[in-house]
Short mmCIF file of C-alpha atoms and ligand atoms in Angstrom, two decimals:
data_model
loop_
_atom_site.label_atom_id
_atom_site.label_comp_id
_atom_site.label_asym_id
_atom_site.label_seq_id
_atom_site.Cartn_x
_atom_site.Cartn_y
_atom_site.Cartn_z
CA UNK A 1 114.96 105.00 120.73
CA UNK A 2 112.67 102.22 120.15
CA UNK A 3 113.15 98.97 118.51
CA UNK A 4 111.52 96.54 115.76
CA UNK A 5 112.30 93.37 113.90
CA UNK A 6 110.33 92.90 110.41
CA UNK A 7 110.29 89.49 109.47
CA UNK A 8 109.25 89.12 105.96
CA UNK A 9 107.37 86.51 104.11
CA UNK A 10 108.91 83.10 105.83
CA UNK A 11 106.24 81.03 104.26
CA UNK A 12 105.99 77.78 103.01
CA UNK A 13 105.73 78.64 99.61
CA UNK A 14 109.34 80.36 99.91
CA UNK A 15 111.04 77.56 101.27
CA UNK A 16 112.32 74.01 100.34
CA UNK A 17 109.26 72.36 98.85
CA UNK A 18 107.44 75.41 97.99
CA UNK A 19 105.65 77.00 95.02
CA UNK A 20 108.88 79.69 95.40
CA UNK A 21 111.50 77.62 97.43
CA UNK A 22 114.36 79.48 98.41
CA UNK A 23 117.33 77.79 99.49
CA UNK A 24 118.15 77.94 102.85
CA UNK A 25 114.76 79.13 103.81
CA UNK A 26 113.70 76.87 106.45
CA UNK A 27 117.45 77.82 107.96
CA UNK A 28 116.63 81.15 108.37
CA UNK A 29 112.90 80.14 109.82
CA UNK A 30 114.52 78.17 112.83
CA UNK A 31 117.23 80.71 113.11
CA UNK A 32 114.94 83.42 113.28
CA UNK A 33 113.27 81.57 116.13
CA UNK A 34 116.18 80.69 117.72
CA UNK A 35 117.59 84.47 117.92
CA UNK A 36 114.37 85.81 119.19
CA UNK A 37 114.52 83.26 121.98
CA UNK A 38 118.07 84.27 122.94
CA UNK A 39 117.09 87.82 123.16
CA UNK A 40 114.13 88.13 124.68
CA UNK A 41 113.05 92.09 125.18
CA UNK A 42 115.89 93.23 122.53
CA UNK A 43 112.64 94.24 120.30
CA UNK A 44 110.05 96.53 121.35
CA UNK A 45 107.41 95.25 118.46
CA UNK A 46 108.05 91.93 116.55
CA UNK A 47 106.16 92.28 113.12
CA UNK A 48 105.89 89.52 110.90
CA UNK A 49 104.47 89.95 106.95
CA UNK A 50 102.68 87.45 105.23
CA UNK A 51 102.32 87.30 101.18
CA UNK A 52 98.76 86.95 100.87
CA UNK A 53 97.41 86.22 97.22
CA UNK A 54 93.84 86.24 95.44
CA UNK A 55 93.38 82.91 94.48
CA UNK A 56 90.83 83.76 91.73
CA UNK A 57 92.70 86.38 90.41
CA UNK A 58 96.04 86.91 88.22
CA UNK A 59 96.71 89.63 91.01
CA UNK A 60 97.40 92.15 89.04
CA UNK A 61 99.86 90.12 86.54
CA UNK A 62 101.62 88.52 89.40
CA UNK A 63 100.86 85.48 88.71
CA UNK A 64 101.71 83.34 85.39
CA UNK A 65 101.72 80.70 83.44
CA UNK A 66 104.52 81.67 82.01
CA UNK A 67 106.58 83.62 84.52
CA UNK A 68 109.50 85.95 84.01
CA UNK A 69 110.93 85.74 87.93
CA UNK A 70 111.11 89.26 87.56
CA UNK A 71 108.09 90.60 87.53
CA UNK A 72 105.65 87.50 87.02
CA UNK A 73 105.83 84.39 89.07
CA UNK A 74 104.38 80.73 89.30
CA UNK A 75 101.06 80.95 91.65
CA UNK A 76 102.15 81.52 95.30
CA UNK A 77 100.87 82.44 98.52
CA UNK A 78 97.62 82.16 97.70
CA UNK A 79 95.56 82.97 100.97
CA UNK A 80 94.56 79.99 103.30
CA UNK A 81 96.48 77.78 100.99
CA UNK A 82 98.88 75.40 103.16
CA UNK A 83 101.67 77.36 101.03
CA UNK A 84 100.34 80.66 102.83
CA UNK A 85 100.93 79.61 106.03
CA UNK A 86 103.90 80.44 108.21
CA UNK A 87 107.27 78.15 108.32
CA UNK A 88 106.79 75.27 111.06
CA UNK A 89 110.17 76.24 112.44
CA UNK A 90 109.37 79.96 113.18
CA UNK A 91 107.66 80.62 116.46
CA UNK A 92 104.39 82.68 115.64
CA UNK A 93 103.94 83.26 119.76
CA UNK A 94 106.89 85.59 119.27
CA UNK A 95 105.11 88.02 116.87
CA UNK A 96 103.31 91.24 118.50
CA UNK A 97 101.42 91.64 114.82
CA UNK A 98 100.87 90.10 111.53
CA UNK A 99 100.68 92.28 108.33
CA UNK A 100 99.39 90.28 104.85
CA UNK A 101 100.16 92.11 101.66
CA UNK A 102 99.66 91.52 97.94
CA UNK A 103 95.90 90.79 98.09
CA UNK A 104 94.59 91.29 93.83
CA UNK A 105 98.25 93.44 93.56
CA UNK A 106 101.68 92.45 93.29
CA UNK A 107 103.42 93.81 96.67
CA UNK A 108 106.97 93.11 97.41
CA UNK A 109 107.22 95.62 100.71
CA UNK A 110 105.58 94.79 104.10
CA UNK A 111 105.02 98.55 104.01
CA UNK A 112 101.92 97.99 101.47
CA UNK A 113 100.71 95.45 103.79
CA UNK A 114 98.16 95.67 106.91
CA UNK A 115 96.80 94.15 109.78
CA UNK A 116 93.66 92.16 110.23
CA UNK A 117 91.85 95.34 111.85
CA UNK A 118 93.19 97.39 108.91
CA UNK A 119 96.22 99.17 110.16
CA UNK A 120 98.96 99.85 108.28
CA UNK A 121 102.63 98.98 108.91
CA UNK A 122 103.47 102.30 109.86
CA UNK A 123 100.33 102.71 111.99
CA UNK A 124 101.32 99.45 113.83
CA UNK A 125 105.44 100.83 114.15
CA UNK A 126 103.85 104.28 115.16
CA UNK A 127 102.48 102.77 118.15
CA UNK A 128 105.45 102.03 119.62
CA UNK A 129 107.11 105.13 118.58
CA UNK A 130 109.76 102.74 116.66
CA UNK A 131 112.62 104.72 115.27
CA UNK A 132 114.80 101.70 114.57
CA UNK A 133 114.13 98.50 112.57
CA UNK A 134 115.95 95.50 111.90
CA UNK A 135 114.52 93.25 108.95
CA UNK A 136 115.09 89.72 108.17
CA UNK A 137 113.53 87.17 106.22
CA UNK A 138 112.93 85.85 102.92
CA UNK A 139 113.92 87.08 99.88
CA UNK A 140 116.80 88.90 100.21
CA UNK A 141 116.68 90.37 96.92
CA UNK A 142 113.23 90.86 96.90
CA UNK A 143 110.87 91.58 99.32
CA UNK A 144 113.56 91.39 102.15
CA UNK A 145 114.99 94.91 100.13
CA UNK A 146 112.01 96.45 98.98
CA UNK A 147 110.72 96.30 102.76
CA UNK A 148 114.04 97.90 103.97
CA UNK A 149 113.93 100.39 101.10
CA UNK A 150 110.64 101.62 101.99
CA UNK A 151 111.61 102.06 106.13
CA UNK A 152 114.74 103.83 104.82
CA UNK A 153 112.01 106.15 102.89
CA UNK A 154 110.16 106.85 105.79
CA UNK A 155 113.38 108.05 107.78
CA UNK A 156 113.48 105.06 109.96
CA UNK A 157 117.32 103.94 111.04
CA UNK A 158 116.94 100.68 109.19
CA UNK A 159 119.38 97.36 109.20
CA UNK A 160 119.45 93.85 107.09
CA UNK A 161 120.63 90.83 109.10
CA UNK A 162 122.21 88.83 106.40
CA UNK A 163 122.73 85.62 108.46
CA UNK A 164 118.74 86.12 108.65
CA UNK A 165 118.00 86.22 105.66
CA UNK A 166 117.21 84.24 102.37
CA UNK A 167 118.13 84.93 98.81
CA UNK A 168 116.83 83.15 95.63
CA UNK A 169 120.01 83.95 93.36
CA UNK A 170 123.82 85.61 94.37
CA UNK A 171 124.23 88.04 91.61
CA UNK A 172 120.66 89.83 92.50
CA UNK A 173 121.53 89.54 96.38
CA UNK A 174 125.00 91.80 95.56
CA UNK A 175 122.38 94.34 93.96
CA UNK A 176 119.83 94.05 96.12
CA UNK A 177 122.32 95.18 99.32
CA UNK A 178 124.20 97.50 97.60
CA UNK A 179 120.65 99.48 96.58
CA UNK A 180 120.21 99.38 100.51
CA UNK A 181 123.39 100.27 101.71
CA UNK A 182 122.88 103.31 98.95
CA UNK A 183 119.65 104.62 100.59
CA UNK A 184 121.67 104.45 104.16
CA UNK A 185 120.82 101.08 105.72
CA UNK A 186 123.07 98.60 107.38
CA UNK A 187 123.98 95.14 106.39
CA UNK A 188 125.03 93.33 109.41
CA UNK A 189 127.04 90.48 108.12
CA UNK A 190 126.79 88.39 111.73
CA UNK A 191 123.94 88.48 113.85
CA UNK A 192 123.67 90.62 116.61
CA UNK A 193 124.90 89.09 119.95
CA UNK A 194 124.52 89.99 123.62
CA UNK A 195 124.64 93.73 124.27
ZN1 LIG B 201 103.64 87.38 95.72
#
């Protein structure tokens, strides 16, 4: 049985400050840090996803002037934008790969993502033979669940670490984990300690 940790989307454009600040965001940055310091070797792959946006583009109605926060948003993520970039607080020398998603398309799961050389999620957990997958990040209700929705599609054993995680609003966050726990993945309420 092999191991991963997804973290999703800790950017600066989804925390304090940002185009799409979530509160509590740069929390969950250090914390995320912090837990993969305290547990070194617990994860066989550390993948992190980045929202990655065409700057020249709507991306496929993603983007608005006008948003909806359902299905539209302000402009975010926009590649090589300082808003792009990863959270100061969260240690990029702990990641084994990067996957950037959303490029001209709205994407909400790291699944739809790839890496630099063009692999795919899967591709990058398949090397590993990862059967298990812990995911973490930012937004809990968003692309923190529709990352965990698609592992739990491909058959992987998948669990949310709440502690790790950020949500934009409460009532969506009580959906968003219950549509999890319905397609069979774990919501750890406390962060895994020393085992
Ligand atoms: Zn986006």
């Amino acid at each position: 049985m092999a191991l991963a940790l997804l973290v999703v989307d800790v950017q600066r454009d989804f925390t304090e400050g940002g185009a799409l600040g979530v509160e509590g965001g740069a929390q969950v940055a250090q914390d995320i840090t912090d837990y993969l310091r305290a547990h070194p070797g617990r994860y066989d792959l550390v993948i992190a996803s980045r929202d990655w946006h065409d700057g020249k583009t709507d991306n496929g109605g993603h983007f608005s002037d006008q948003p909806d926060f359902v299905d539209s948003w302000p402009v975010h993520c926009v590649a090589k934008t300082n808003g792009a970039k990863f959270h100061p607080a969260l240690d990029q020398d702990l990641f084994d790969y990067e996957v950037r998603k959303g490029w001209g398309k709205p994407d909400y799961s790291a699944f739809q993502g790839e890496t630099e050389d063009g692999m795919s999620l899967l591709d990058v957990l398949r090397t590993r033979e990862i059967d298990d997958i812990d995911v973490v990040g930012i937004a809990t209700d968003h692309c923190v669940k529709a990352s965990a929705l698609s592992a739990l599609s491909l058959g992987l054993h998948t669990r949310v670490i709440l502690p790790l995680t950020a949500a934009v609003s409460p009532d969506t966050v009580h959906e968003a984990l219950a549509e999890v726990e319905d397609a069979g993945g774990e919501i750890l309420t406390e962060v895994p300690g020393a085992n």
